């Protein structure tokens, strides 16, 4: 949506920069009989058009950059899991327990086998348990167990989107973890 708004702003800016007299007339000239813009007014219209073109391009470029980061997060996350970059996984609200090597491997496999479905958590809060996946580069992803979606959620810090792990096997395994 931001890209479309940026495109519209670029188009308007180009019209103003290329035809400043027409832009002046549409903005002010129609109010007066036999009025002509001064050279300063035409220059100001051109500068306004150029500023709008620059602002529109900034909007279009920023919409591409932020959208692709969110779109490809799930793929990059699974690649990091697959390449062995997980330092540790901890589960627990108050005194988190670090999973053993075998448990970490099992949990990674269940996440890799599952679909990561994006969702907007909005202002929903609550969970029966939480956890953290810490990678070797010291980035972290929070895990919300039986959160607002009723499933296992990933809450990355570097995107605006949260993800639900679509795995009944993982949900059951985590519900029984520690019992």
Coordinates of C-alpha atoms in Angstrom, one line a residue:
X1 CA 0.0 0.0 0.0
X2 CA 2.8 2.4 0.8
X3 CA 4.3 1.7 -2.6
X4 CA 1.1 2.7 -4.3
X5 CA 0.9 5.9 -2.3
X6 CA 4.5 6.6 -3.3
X7 CA 3.7 6.0 -6.9
X8 CA 0.8 8.5 -6.8
X9 CA 3.0 11.1 -5.1
X10 CA 5.7 10.7 -7.8
X11 CA 3.1 11.1 -10.5
X12 CA 1.7 14.3 -8.9
X13 CA 5.2 15.6 -8.3
X14 CA 6.1 15.0 -12.0
X15 CA 3.0 16.9 -13.2
X16 CA 3.8 19.8 -10.9
X17 CA 7.5 19.9 -11.9
X18 CA 6.9 19.6 -15.6
X19 CA 3.8 21.9 -15.8
X20 CA 4.2 24.4 -12.9
X21 CA 1.8 27.0 -14.5
X22 CA -1.0 24.4 -14.8
X23 CA -0.3 23.3 -11.2
X24 CA -0.3 26.9 -10.0
X25 CA -3.6 27.5 -11.8
X26 CA -5.2 24.4 -10.3
X27 CA -4.0 25.4 -6.8
X28 CA -4.5 29.2 -6.8
X29 CA -5.1 30.8 -10.3
X30 CA -8.7 29.7 -10.7
X31 CA -9.7 32.0 -7.9
X32 CA -8.6 35.2 -9.7
X33 CA -9.6 36.8 -13.0
X34 CA -6.8 37.3 -15.5
X35 CA -4.1 36.3 -13.0
X36 CA -0.6 35.2 -14.0
X37 CA 1.9 33.5 -11.7
X38 CA 5.2 35.3 -11.1
X39 CA 8.5 33.6 -11.9
X40 CA 9.0 33.0 -8.1
X41 CA 5.7 31.2 -7.9
X42 CA 6.6 29.0 -10.9
X43 CA 10.0 28.2 -9.3
X44 CA 8.3 27.3 -6.0
X45 CA 5.9 25.0 -7.9
X46 CA 8.8 23.3 -9.6
X47 CA 10.6 22.8 -6.3
X48 CA 7.5 21.5 -4.7
X49 CA 7.1 19.0 -7.6
X50 CA 10.7 17.8 -7.2
X51 CA 10.3 17.4 -3.4
X52 CA 7.2 15.3 -4.0
X53 CA 9.0 13.1 -6.5
X54 CA 11.8 12.5 -4.0
X55 CA 9.3 11.7 -1.2
X56 CA 7.4 9.4 -3.5
X57 CA 10.5 7.4 -4.4
X58 CA 11.5 7.2 -0.7
X59 CA 8.0 5.7 0.0
X60 CA 8.3 3.2 -2.8
X61 CA 11.8 2.0 -1.9
X62 CA 10.9 1.7 1.8
X63 CA 7.8 -0.3 1.1
X64 CA 9.9 -2.8 -0.9
X65 CA 12.6 -3.1 1.7
X66 CA 10.3 -3.6 4.8
X67 CA 7.9 -6.0 3.0
X68 CA 10.6 -8.4 1.8
X69 CA 12.2 -8.6 5.2
X70 CA 8.9 -9.8 6.7
X71 CA 8.1 -12.0 3.7
X72 CA 11.4 -14.0 3.9
X73 CA 11.8 -14.2 7.7
X74 CA 10.3 -17.7 7.9
X75 CA 12.7 -19.0 5.2
X76 CA 15.7 -17.4 6.9
X77 CA 14.7 -18.7 10.3
X78 CA 14.4 -22.3 9.0
X79 CA 17.7 -22.0 7.2
X80 CA 19.3 -21.0 10.5
X81 CA 17.7 -24.0 12.2
X82 CA 18.9 -26.3 9.4
X83 CA 22.5 -25.0 9.4
X84 CA 23.0 -25.8 13.1
X85 CA 23.1 -22.2 14.3
X86 CA 20.9 -22.8 17.4
X87 CA 23.0 -22.3 20.6
X88 CA 20.2 -23.2 23.0
X89 CA 16.5 -23.5 23.5
X90 CA 15.0 -22.7 26.9
X91 CA 11.5 -23.3 28.1
X92 CA 9.9 -21.8 31.2
X93 CA 8.3 -18.6 32.5
X94 CA 10.2 -18.2 35.8
X95 CA 13.1 -20.5 35.9
X96 CA 13.6 -21.5 32.3
X97 CA 15.1 -25.0 31.6
X98 CA 17.6 -25.4 28.8
X99 CA 16.7 -28.3 26.6
X100 CA 19.2 -31.1 26.2
X101 CA 20.9 -31.7 22.9
X102 CA 18.5 -34.5 22.1
X103 CA 15.5 -32.4 23.0
X104 CA 16.8 -29.4 21.0
X105 CA 17.3 -31.6 17.9
X106 CA 13.8 -33.1 18.3
X107 CA 12.2 -29.6 18.7
X108 CA 14.2 -28.2 15.7
X109 CA 13.0 -31.1 13.5
X110 CA 9.4 -30.5 14.5
X111 CA 9.6 -26.8 13.7
X112 CA 11.3 -27.6 10.4
X113 CA 8.5 -30.0 9.5
X114 CA 5.8 -27.5 10.3
X115 CA 4.3 -24.6 8.4
X116 CA 5.1 -21.2 9.9
X117 CA 1.9 -19.2 9.4
X118 CA 2.2 -15.4 9.8
X119 CA -0.4 -13.6 12.0
X120 CA -0.8 -10.3 13.7
X121 CA -0.9 -10.6 17.4
X122 CA -2.1 -7.1 17.9
X123 CA -2.7 -6.4 21.6
X124 CA -3.3 -10.0 22.5
X125 CA -1.3 -11.3 25.4
X126 CA -1.1 -14.4 27.5
X127 CA 0.5 -17.8 27.5
X128 CA 0.6 -21.0 29.4
X129 CA 4.4 -21.0 29.0
X130 CA 7.2 -19.2 27.1
X131 CA 10.6 -20.0 25.8
X132 CA 13.5 -18.6 23.8
X133 CA 15.5 -19.9 20.9
X134 CA 19.0 -18.4 21.0
X135 CA 21.3 -18.5 18.0
X136 CA 25.1 -18.5 17.8
X137 CA 25.0 -14.9 16.5
X138 CA 23.2 -14.0 19.8
X139 CA 19.9 -13.2 18.1
X140 CA 16.8 -14.5 19.9
X141 CA 13.3 -15.5 19.0
X142 CA 10.7 -15.7 21.7
X143 CA 8.4 -18.7 21.8
X144 CA 4.9 -18.3 23.2
X145 CA 3.3 -21.6 24.1
X146 CA -0.5 -21.8 23.9
X147 CA -0.7 -18.1 23.4
X148 CA -3.6 -16.1 22.0
X149 CA -3.8 -18.3 18.9
X150 CA -4.1 -21.4 21.0
X151 CA -0.9 -22.8 19.4
X152 CA 2.9 -22.3 19.5
X153 CA 4.0 -18.9 18.4
X154 CA 7.2 -17.3 17.3
X155 CA 7.7 -13.6 18.2
X156 CA 10.8 -12.3 16.3
X157 CA 12.2 -8.9 17.3
X158 CA 13.3 -8.0 13.7
X159 CA 9.9 -8.2 12.0
X160 CA 6.4 -6.7 12.5
X161 CA 4.9 -10.1 11.9
X162 CA 4.6 -13.0 14.4
X163 CA 4.3 -16.6 13.3
X164 CA 2.3 -19.6 14.5
X165 CA 4.0 -23.0 14.2
X166 CA 1.3 -25.3 12.7
X167 CA 2.3 -28.5 14.4
X168 CA 0.0 -30.6 16.7
X169 CA 3.0 -32.8 17.4
X170 CA 5.1 -29.9 18.8
X171 CA 2.1 -28.5 20.7
X172 CA 1.6 -31.9 22.4
X173 CA 5.3 -32.3 23.1
X174 CA 5.6 -28.9 24.7
X175 CA 2.4 -29.3 26.7
X176 CA 3.9 -32.5 28.2
X177 CA 7.4 -31.1 28.5
X178 CA 8.6 -31.4 32.1
X179 CA 5.7 -33.7 33.2

